[in-house]
Amino acid sequence: MTIDVHARDLRYFVAVAEELHFTRAAEKLYVSQPALSKQIRVLERQLGAELLRRDRHGVALTAAGEALLPHAREVLAAWEAGAAAVEAAKAAQRSTLVVGMSTSPGRGGLLPAIRSRFTAAHPEVTARLRQVGWEDPTAGLADGSADVAFVWLPLPDEERYAWTVLAEEPRLVALPDTHPLAVHAEIDFADLLDEPFLALPHSAGPLRGHWLALDTRAGRPPRIGAEIAGAEETYEALVAGLGVCLVAEGNAPLITLGGVTTRPVRGIGPSRYALAWRREDAGRPLVRAYAEACRATVEGQDTPGRGRSAMSCS
């Protein structure tokens, strides 16, 4: 038998059952005593059983009332939990999502397109961009200052994170225009082994090794000409002749400002650009929504001239 009972009626019943007094229960509920009595009678008619026995000595629960009381409390507790969950979801939808990045994901208007798609789906949410120095390869994920972040792989402590690869781009070598190797249209990495390299700080962890191409040196340690922690520092170090460096194809415009050129490199693999988040946050609605906006945008913009996109997650 299915009976549609209002949560309000159960709440009224529980209040009277706990007070065993209609007037005190009415005061507790901020309703009139006649209105309370009327709703209890409605509930009894719906259930086809007397729940409360009223006489000149007071109010007492009947056997049916005793049977109903613990279940009524469970239903009300579940409803309150559900209502709280809805409020939490609404609050989350109204909140701010912090998006970390160390270099802007220009790449054919990728970031504005992602922002537009995400905002269209969640107009009440503010996606706030946070610029992070190259000392932190997680772009704010590690210290919790970012909810999601545009990063280069590999990440330190990668088991803490999940990600969606947005693009794979060739690694180019950046070097001064006056460098002897700059006359070549393409350079073998073997010809760069003796060159001083510009390196990320040690705090960048495995990402430092990636941009030094340690996996291609057969154990031969690199010469470090200087450490760099930003695009301006990199450009100045290159112009000063302190070393050469590998750079993702999409980031080349950041440092080829005059006096610096880039060349393709044979013998090394590509770089991978990703949106990442902490695994513990994978269930957050806004994190999932932003990741989906990234996937959908890249799928829509994937063109041969922009580098191969990859939708894999880890």
Coordinates of C-alpha atoms in Angstrom, one line a residue:
M1 CA 0.0 0.0 0.0
T2 CA 1.4 3.4 -1.0
I3 CA 0.4 6.4 1.0
D4 CA 1.5 10.0 0.2
V5 CA 2.2 11.6 3.5
H6 CA 3.7 15.1 3.8
A7 CA 6.9 15.6 5.8
R8 CA 5.1 18.4 7.6
D9 CA 2.5 15.9 9.0
L10 CA 5.2 13.6 10.2
R11 CA 7.0 16.6 11.8
Y12 CA 3.8 17.5 13.6
F13 CA 3.2 13.9 14.8
V14 CA 6.8 13.7 16.1
A15 CA 6.5 17.0 18.0
V16 CA 3.3 15.8 19.7
A17 CA 4.7 12.4 20.4
E18 CA 7.8 13.9 22.1
E19 CA 5.9 16.6 24.1
L20 CA 2.8 14.5 24.7
H21 CA 1.0 17.8 24.8
F22 CA -0.8 19.5 21.9
T23 CA -0.4 23.0 23.2
R24 CA 3.4 22.8 23.9
A25 CA 3.9 21.0 20.6
A26 CA 2.0 23.8 18.7
E27 CA 4.2 26.4 20.4
K28 CA 7.3 24.5 19.4
L29 CA 6.2 24.3 15.8
Y30 CA 4.9 27.9 15.7
V31 CA 1.4 26.8 14.6
S32 CA -2.0 27.1 16.3
Q33 CA -3.2 24.2 18.4
P34 CA -6.4 23.7 16.3
A35 CA -4.3 23.6 13.1
L36 CA -2.0 21.0 14.7
S37 CA -4.9 18.8 15.9
K38 CA -6.4 19.0 12.4
Q39 CA -3.2 17.8 10.7
I40 CA -2.8 14.9 13.1
R41 CA -6.3 13.8 12.3
V42 CA -5.6 14.0 8.6
L43 CA -2.5 11.8 9.1
E44 CA -4.5 9.3 11.1
R45 CA -7.1 9.1 8.4
Q46 CA -4.4 8.5 5.8
L47 CA -2.8 5.7 7.8
G48 CA -6.2 4.3 8.9
A49 CA -5.0 4.1 12.5
E50 CA -5.2 6.1 15.7
L51 CA -1.8 7.4 16.6
L52 CA -2.4 9.5 19.7
R53 CA -5.0 8.8 22.4
R54 CA -6.4 12.0 23.9
D55 CA -8.4 12.1 27.1
R56 CA -8.8 14.4 30.1
H57 CA -5.5 12.9 31.6
G58 CA -3.4 14.0 28.6
V59 CA -2.0 12.5 25.4
A60 CA -0.5 9.1 25.0
L61 CA 0.9 7.1 22.0
T62 CA -1.1 4.2 20.8
A63 CA 0.6 1.0 19.7
A64 CA 0.4 2.3 16.1
G65 CA 1.9 5.6 17.2
E66 CA 4.7 3.8 19.0
A67 CA 5.4 1.8 15.8
L68 CA 5.4 4.8 13.6
L69 CA 7.6 7.1 15.7
P70 CA 11.1 5.7 15.0
H71 CA 10.3 5.5 11.3
A72 CA 8.9 9.1 11.2
R73 CA 12.1 10.3 12.8
E74 CA 14.2 8.4 10.2
V75 CA 12.2 9.9 7.4
L76 CA 12.6 13.4 8.7
A77 CA 16.3 13.0 9.3
A78 CA 16.8 11.7 5.8
W79 CA 14.8 14.6 4.4
E80 CA 16.8 17.1 6.3
A81 CA 20.0 15.5 5.1
G82 CA 18.7 15.6 1.5
A83 CA 17.7 19.3 1.9
A84 CA 21.2 20.0 3.3
A85 CA 22.8 18.3 0.4
V86 CA 20.8 20.4 -2.0
E87 CA 21.8 23.6 -0.3
A88 CA 25.4 22.5 -0.4
A89 CA 25.1 21.8 -4.1
K90 CA 23.5 25.2 -4.7
A91 CA 26.3 26.8 -2.7
A92 CA 28.9 25.0 -4.7
Q93 CA 27.3 26.2 -7.9
R94 CA 27.4 29.8 -6.6
S95 CA 31.1 29.5 -5.5
T96 CA 34.4 30.5 -7.0
L97 CA 36.6 28.0 -8.9
V98 CA 40.3 28.9 -8.7
V99 CA 42.1 28.0 -11.9
G100 CA 45.9 27.9 -11.5
M101 CA 48.4 28.3 -14.3
S102 CA 52.1 29.0 -14.7
T103 CA 51.9 30.0 -18.4
S104 CA 48.7 31.0 -20.1
P105 CA 47.3 28.3 -22.3
G106 CA 46.9 30.7 -25.3
R107 CA 47.1 28.0 -28.0
G108 CA 44.6 29.3 -30.5
G109 CA 42.3 30.9 -28.0
L110 CA 41.9 27.8 -25.8
L111 CA 41.5 29.6 -22.5
P112 CA 38.8 32.1 -23.6
A113 CA 36.9 29.2 -25.3
I114 CA 37.0 27.1 -22.1
R115 CA 36.0 30.1 -20.0
S116 CA 33.1 30.8 -22.4
R117 CA 31.9 27.2 -22.4
F118 CA 32.1 26.9 -18.6
T119 CA 30.4 30.2 -17.9
A120 CA 27.6 29.4 -20.3
A121 CA 26.9 26.2 -18.4
H122 CA 27.4 27.8 -14.9
P123 CA 26.7 31.5 -15.1
E124 CA 26.5 31.9 -11.3
V125 CA 30.1 30.6 -10.8
T126 CA 33.2 32.8 -10.9
A127 CA 36.3 31.1 -12.4
R128 CA 39.2 33.1 -11.0
L129 CA 42.6 32.7 -12.7
R130 CA 45.7 32.5 -10.4
Q131 CA 49.2 32.9 -11.9
V132 CA 51.8 30.7 -10.2
G133 CA 55.6 30.8 -10.6
W134 CA 57.5 28.0 -12.2
E135 CA 58.8 27.0 -8.8
D136 CA 55.5 25.2 -8.3
P137 CA 54.9 22.7 -11.2
T138 CA 51.4 21.9 -9.8
A139 CA 50.3 25.6 -10.3
G140 CA 48.7 25.8 -6.9
L141 CA 47.3 22.3 -6.6
A142 CA 49.9 21.1 -4.1
D143 CA 49.2 23.8 -1.5
G144 CA 45.5 24.0 -2.1
S145 CA 45.4 27.5 -3.5
A146 CA 44.0 26.2 -6.8
D147 CA 41.0 23.9 -7.5
V148 CA 42.1 22.9 -11.0
A149 CA 45.3 23.9 -12.9
F150 CA 46.8 24.0 -16.3
V151 CA 50.1 22.1 -15.9
W152 CA 52.9 20.4 -17.8
L153 CA 53.5 16.8 -17.2
P154 CA 55.0 15.0 -15.4
L155 CA 53.9 16.2 -12.0
P156 CA 55.7 15.6 -8.7
D157 CA 53.8 13.2 -6.4
E158 CA 51.7 12.4 -9.4
E159 CA 49.6 9.8 -7.5
R160 CA 47.9 12.7 -5.7
Y161 CA 46.5 14.0 -9.0
A162 CA 44.3 13.2 -11.9
W163 CA 44.4 15.0 -15.2
T164 CA 43.1 15.4 -18.8
V165 CA 45.8 15.9 -21.4
L166 CA 44.7 18.8 -23.6
A167 CA 47.6 18.9 -26.1
E168 CA 50.8 17.2 -27.1
E169 CA 53.3 19.7 -28.6
P170 CA 56.8 19.2 -30.0
R171 CA 59.7 20.4 -27.8
L172 CA 61.7 23.1 -29.6
V173 CA 65.1 24.4 -28.6
A174 CA 65.3 28.1 -27.9
L175 CA 68.7 29.7 -28.4
P176 CA 70.1 33.2 -29.3
D177 CA 70.0 34.3 -32.9
T178 CA 73.8 34.4 -32.8
H179 CA 74.3 30.8 -31.7
P180 CA 76.1 28.7 -34.3
L181 CA 73.3 26.1 -34.3
A182 CA 70.7 28.7 -35.1
V183 CA 71.6 28.5 -38.8
H184 CA 70.1 25.0 -39.0
A185 CA 66.5 24.4 -39.9
E186 CA 66.4 21.5 -37.5
I187 CA 68.8 20.3 -34.7
D188 CA 69.7 16.9 -33.5
F189 CA 69.5 16.7 -29.7
A190 CA 72.9 15.0 -29.8
D191 CA 74.3 18.3 -30.9
L192 CA 72.9 20.0 -27.8
L193 CA 74.4 17.6 -25.2
D194 CA 77.4 19.8 -24.5
E195 CA 75.4 23.0 -24.4
P196 CA 74.7 24.8 -21.1
F197 CA 70.9 24.5 -20.4
L198 CA 68.6 26.8 -18.6
A199 CA 66.8 24.7 -15.9
L200 CA 63.7 25.0 -13.8
P201 CA 64.3 25.2 -10.0
H202 CA 64.8 21.9 -8.2
S203 CA 61.4 22.4 -6.7
A204 CA 59.9 21.6 -10.1
G205 CA 60.8 17.9 -9.5
P206 CA 60.5 15.6 -12.5
L207 CA 59.4 18.6 -14.7
R208 CA 62.9 20.0 -14.4
G209 CA 64.2 16.7 -15.8
H210 CA 61.6 16.7 -18.6
W211 CA 62.8 20.1 -19.9
L212 CA 66.4 19.0 -19.6
A213 CA 65.5 15.9 -21.6
L214 CA 67.2 13.7 -19.0
D215 CA 65.6 10.6 -20.5
T216 CA 67.5 11.2 -23.8
R217 CA 71.0 11.8 -22.4
A218 CA 71.8 8.2 -21.6
G219 CA 72.9 9.1 -18.1
R220 CA 75.1 12.0 -19.2
P221 CA 74.4 14.9 -16.8
P222 CA 73.4 18.2 -18.3
R223 CA 75.4 21.4 -17.9
I224 CA 73.3 24.0 -16.1
G225 CA 73.9 27.6 -17.3
A226 CA 71.3 29.2 -15.1
E227 CA 68.0 28.5 -13.3
I228 CA 64.9 30.2 -14.6
A229 CA 61.4 30.6 -13.0
G230 CA 59.5 32.6 -15.5
A231 CA 59.2 33.6 -19.2
E232 CA 60.9 37.0 -18.7
E233 CA 63.9 35.4 -16.8
T234 CA 64.1 32.8 -19.6
Y235 CA 64.2 35.4 -22.3
E236 CA 66.8 37.5 -20.5
A237 CA 69.0 34.4 -19.9
L238 CA 68.8 33.4 -23.5
V239 CA 69.7 36.9 -24.8
A240 CA 72.6 37.0 -22.3
G241 CA 73.9 33.7 -23.7
L242 CA 73.7 31.8 -20.4
G243 CA 72.3 28.7 -22.1
V244 CA 69.7 27.2 -24.4
C245 CA 66.5 25.6 -23.3
L246 CA 63.7 23.4 -24.5
V247 CA 60.3 25.0 -24.9
A248 CA 56.9 23.7 -25.9
E249 CA 55.9 24.8 -29.4
G250 CA 52.9 26.7 -28.0
N251 CA 55.0 28.7 -25.6
A252 CA 57.7 29.7 -28.2
P253 CA 56.0 33.2 -28.7
L254 CA 56.6 34.0 -25.0
I255 CA 60.4 34.0 -25.5
T256 CA 61.0 34.8 -29.2
L257 CA 60.8 38.5 -28.7
G258 CA 63.9 39.6 -30.5
G259 CA 67.4 38.1 -30.4
V260 CA 66.0 34.6 -29.7
T261 CA 64.9 31.9 -32.1
T262 CA 63.5 28.4 -31.8
R263 CA 64.3 25.3 -33.9
P264 CA 62.7 21.8 -34.1
V265 CA 64.7 19.1 -32.3
R266 CA 65.2 15.6 -33.6
G267 CA 65.5 12.7 -31.1
I268 CA 63.2 13.8 -28.2
G269 CA 59.6 13.3 -27.5
P270 CA 56.8 15.8 -27.2
S271 CA 55.6 17.8 -24.2
R272 CA 52.1 17.2 -22.7
Y273 CA 49.9 20.0 -21.5
A274 CA 47.0 19.1 -19.2
L275 CA 44.3 20.2 -16.9
A276 CA 44.9 18.6 -13.5
W277 CA 43.1 18.4 -10.1
R278 CA 43.6 16.6 -6.8
R279 CA 42.2 13.1 -6.8
E280 CA 40.3 13.8 -3.6
D281 CA 38.4 16.6 -5.4
A282 CA 37.3 14.4 -8.4
G283 CA 33.8 14.3 -7.1
R284 CA 33.3 18.0 -6.8
P285 CA 30.7 19.2 -9.3
L286 CA 32.6 22.3 -10.4
V287 CA 35.9 20.4 -10.9
R288 CA 34.1 17.9 -13.0
A289 CA 32.3 20.6 -14.9
Y290 CA 35.5 22.6 -15.7
A291 CA 37.3 19.4 -16.8
E292 CA 34.4 18.6 -19.1
A293 CA 34.5 22.2 -20.5
C294 CA 38.2 21.6 -21.3
R295 CA 37.5 18.3 -23.0
A296 CA 34.6 19.6 -25.1
T297 CA 36.6 22.7 -26.1
V298 CA 39.6 20.8 -27.2
E299 CA 37.5 18.3 -29.1
G300 CA 35.9 21.2 -30.9
Q301 CA 39.1 23.0 -31.7
D302 CA 41.3 20.0 -32.6
T303 CA 43.0 21.0 -35.8
P304 CA 46.2 19.7 -37.5
G305 CA 48.0 23.1 -37.0
R306 CA 47.4 23.3 -33.3
G307 CA 49.0 20.1 -32.1
R308 CA 47.4 16.7 -31.4
S309 CA 44.9 16.8 -28.6
A310 CA 44.6 13.8 -26.2
M311 CA 41.6 13.1 -24.1
S312 CA 43.2 10.6 -21.8
C313 CA 42.8 10.8 -18.1
S314 CA 45.0 9.5 -15.3

